[in-house]
Short mmCIF file of C-alpha atoms in Angstrom, two decimals:
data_model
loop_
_atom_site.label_atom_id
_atom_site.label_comp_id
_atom_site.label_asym_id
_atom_site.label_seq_id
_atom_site.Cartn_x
_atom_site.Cartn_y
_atom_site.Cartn_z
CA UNK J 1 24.64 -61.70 43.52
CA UNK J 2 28.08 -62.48 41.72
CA UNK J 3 27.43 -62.16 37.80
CA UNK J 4 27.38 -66.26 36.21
CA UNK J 5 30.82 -66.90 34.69
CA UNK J 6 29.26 -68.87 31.93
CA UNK J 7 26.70 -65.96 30.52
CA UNK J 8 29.62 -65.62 27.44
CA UNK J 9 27.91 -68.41 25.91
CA UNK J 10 25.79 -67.91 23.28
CA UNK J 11 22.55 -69.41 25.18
CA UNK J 12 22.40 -70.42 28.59
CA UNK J 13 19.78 -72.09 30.43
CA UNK J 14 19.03 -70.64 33.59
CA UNK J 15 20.87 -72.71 37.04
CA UNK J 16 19.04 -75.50 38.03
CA UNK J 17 19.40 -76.73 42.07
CA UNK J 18 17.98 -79.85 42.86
CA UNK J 19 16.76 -80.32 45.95
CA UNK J 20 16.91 -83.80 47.22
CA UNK J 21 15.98 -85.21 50.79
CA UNK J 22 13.18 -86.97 52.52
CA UNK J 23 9.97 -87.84 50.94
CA UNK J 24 8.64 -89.65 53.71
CA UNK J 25 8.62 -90.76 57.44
CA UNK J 26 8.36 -88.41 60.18
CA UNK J 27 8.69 -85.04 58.98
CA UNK J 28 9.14 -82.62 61.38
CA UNK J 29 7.47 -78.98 61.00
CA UNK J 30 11.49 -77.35 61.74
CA UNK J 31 12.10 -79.55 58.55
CA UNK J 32 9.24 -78.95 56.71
CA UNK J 33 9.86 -74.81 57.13
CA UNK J 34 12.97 -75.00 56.28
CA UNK J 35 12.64 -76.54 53.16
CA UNK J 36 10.19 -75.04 52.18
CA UNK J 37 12.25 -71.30 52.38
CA UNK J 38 14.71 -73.56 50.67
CA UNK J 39 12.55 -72.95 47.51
CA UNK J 40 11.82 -69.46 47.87
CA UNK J 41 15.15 -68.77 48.29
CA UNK J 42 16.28 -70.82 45.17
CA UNK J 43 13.15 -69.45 43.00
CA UNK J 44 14.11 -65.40 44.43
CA UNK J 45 17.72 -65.72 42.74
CA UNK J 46 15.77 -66.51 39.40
CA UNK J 47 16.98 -70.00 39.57
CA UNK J 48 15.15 -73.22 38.36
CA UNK J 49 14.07 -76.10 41.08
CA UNK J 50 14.79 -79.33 40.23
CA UNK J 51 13.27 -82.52 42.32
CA UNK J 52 12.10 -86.37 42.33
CA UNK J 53 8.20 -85.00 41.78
CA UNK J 54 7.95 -86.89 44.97
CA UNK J 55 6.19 -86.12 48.28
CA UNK J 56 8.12 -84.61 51.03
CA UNK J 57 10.12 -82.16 51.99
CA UNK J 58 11.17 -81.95 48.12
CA UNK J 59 7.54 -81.37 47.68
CA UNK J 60 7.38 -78.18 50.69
CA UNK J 61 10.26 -76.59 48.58
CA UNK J 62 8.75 -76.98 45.63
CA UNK J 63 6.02 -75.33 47.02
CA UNK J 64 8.09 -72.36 48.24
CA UNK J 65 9.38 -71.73 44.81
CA UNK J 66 6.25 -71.83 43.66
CA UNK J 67 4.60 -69.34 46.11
CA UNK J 68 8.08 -67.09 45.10
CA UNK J 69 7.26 -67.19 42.12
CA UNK J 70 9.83 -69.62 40.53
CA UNK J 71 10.02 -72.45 38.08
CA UNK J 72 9.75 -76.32 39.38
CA UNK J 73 10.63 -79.46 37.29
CA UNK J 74 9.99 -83.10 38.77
CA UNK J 75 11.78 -85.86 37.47
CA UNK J 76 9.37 -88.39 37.96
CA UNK J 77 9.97 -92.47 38.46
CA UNK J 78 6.63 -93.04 36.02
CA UNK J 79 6.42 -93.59 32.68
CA UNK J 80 3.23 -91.44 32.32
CA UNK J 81 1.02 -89.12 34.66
CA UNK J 82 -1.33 -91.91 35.61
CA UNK J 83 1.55 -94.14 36.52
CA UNK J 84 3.07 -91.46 38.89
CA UNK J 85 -0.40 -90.97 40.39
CA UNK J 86 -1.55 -94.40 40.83
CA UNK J 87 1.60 -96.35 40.85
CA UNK J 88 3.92 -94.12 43.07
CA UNK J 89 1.54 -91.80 44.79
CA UNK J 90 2.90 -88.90 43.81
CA UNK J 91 2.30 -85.06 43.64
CA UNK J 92 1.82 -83.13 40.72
CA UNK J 93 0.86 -79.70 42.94
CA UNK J 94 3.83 -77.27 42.75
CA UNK J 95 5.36 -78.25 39.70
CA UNK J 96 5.82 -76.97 36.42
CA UNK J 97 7.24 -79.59 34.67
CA UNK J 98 7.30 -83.41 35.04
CA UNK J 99 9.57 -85.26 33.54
CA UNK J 100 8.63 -89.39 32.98
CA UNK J 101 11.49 -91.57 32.72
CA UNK J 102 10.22 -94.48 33.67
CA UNK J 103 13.19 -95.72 35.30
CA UNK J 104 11.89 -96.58 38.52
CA UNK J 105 12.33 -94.73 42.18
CA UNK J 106 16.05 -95.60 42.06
CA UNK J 107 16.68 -95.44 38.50
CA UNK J 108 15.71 -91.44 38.05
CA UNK J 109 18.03 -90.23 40.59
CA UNK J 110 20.97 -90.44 38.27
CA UNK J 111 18.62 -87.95 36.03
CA UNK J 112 17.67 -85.70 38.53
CA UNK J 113 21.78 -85.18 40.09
CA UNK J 114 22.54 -84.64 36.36
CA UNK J 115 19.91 -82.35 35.31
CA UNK J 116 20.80 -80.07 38.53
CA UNK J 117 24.00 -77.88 38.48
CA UNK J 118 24.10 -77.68 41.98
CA UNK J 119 22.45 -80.27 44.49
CA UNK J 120 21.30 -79.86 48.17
CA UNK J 121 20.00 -82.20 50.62
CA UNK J 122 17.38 -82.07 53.52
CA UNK J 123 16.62 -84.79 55.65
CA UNK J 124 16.65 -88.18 53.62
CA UNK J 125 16.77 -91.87 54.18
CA UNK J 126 18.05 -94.53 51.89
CA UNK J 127 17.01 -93.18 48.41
CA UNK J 128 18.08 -89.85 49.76
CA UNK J 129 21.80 -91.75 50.49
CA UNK J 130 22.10 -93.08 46.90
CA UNK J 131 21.68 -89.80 45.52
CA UNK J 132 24.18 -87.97 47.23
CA UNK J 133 26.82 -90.83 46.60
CA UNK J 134 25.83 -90.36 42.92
CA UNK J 135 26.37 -86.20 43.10
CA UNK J 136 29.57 -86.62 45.32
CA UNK J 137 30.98 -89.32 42.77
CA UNK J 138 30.36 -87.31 40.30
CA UNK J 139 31.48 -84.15 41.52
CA UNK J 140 28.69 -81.92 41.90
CA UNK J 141 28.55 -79.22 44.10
CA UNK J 142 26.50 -80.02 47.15
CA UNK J 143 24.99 -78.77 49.86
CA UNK J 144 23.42 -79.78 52.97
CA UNK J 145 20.52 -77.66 54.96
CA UNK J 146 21.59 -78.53 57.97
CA UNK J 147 19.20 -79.43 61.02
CA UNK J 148 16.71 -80.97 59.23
CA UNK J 149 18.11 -84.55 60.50
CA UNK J 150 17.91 -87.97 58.56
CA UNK J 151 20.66 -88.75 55.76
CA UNK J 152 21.77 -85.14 56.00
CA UNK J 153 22.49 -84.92 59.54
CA UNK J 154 25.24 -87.92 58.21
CA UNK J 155 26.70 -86.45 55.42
CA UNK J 156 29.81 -85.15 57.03
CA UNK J 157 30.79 -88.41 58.40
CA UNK J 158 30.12 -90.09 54.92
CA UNK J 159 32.41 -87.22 53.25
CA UNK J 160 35.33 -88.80 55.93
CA UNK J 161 34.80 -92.29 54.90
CA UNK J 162 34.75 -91.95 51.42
CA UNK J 163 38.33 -90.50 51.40
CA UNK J 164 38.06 -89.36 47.93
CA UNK J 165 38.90 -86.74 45.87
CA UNK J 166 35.78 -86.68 43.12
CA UNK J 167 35.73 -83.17 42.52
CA UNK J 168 32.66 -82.83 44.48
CA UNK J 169 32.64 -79.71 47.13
CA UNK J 170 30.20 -79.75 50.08
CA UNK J 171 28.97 -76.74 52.02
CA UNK J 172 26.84 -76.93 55.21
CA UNK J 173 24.53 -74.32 56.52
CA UNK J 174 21.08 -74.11 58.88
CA UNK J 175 20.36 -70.96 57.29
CA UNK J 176 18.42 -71.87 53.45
CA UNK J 177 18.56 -68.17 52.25
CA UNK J 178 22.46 -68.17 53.34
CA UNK J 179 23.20 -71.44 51.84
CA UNK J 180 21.75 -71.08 48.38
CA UNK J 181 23.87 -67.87 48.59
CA UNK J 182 27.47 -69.21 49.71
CA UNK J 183 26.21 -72.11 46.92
CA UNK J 184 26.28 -69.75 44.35
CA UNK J 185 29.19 -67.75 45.42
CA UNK J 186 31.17 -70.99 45.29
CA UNK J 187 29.76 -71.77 41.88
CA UNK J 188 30.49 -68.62 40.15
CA UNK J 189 33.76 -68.49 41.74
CA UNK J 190 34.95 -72.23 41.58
CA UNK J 191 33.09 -74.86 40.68
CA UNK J 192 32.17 -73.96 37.12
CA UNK J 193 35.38 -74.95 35.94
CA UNK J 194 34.63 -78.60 36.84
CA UNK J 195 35.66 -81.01 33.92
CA UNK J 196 32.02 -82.39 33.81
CA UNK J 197 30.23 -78.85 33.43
CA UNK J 198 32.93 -77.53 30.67
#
């Protein structure tokens, strides 16, 4: 693993990825696996898994970095446990930390793309779609585990049709170990210089 270009600093907190994607609808077991070795592969490079504390395949690779041994946040929609349990249905297995912002299902995604230094999608529908225009507008680094279908399987065509430069750099891979890798490798070697993460 390439040495992190920002470790000069006096503190650092360790990389957070945020894992974004479906969180319901037909999930298919392909899917599911694959996120959840998403995780483990995120939580064996030390690194810190950020999600929606939502169901889903968000939820399976949570689960992976748990069972790796890793460290899971969940930025939840709720403004208190009881409200994300009763209100939203959601988990609270898998995670180490959950964040309420009470901002609603839409409103936290703009928290969880900016608490993440890198973001990747699986699967997804609609909510799935506003977060990844949110991380390519504002220039995140992205990737996409590719063949697990939904928004995802899209992404490409909706990098063509946007047409614009935001800073944001996407990388595609089926692989999850290989992708978290070439992720990181990118990072170190590019993307920290990003305006937005100086």
């Amino acid at each position: 693993m390439l040495d992190d270009p920002l470790t000069e600093r006096p503190h650092r907190p360790p990389t957070a990825i945020g894992v974004m994607g479906s969180a319901g609808g037909d999930l298919l077991p392909s899917s599911i696996s694959k996120s959840y070795d998403l995780g483990r592969a995120i939580a064996r490079r030390g690194f810190v898994l950020i999600n929606g504390a939502c169901p889903g395949l968000p939820m399976h690779a949570a689960h992976g970095a748990k069972d790796e041994g890793g460290m899971t946040v969940g930025i939840s929609p709720a403004l208190s446990i009881d409200e994300h349990v009763a209100k939203y249905a959601a988990p609270t297995e898998w995670l180490d930390v959950i964040i309420y912002t009470g901002s609603g299902l839409m409103g936290r995604e703009a928290t969880n793309i900016r608490s993440s230094d890198i973001v990747v999608f699986a699967g997804g529908r609609s909510g799935t779609l506003g977060e990844f225009a949110i991380a390519y507008e504002e220039g995140k680094l992205i990737g996409v585990l590719e063949g697990t279908g939904g928004i995802s399987a899209e992404i490409p065509e909706l990098v063509e049709i946007c047409r614009k430069e935001s800073g944001a750099h996407v990388l595609y891979d089926t692989d999850p170990d290989r992708l978290v890798e070439r992720l990181w490798s990118f990072y170190c070697e590019r993307h920290f210089r990003q305006p937005s993460l100086s």
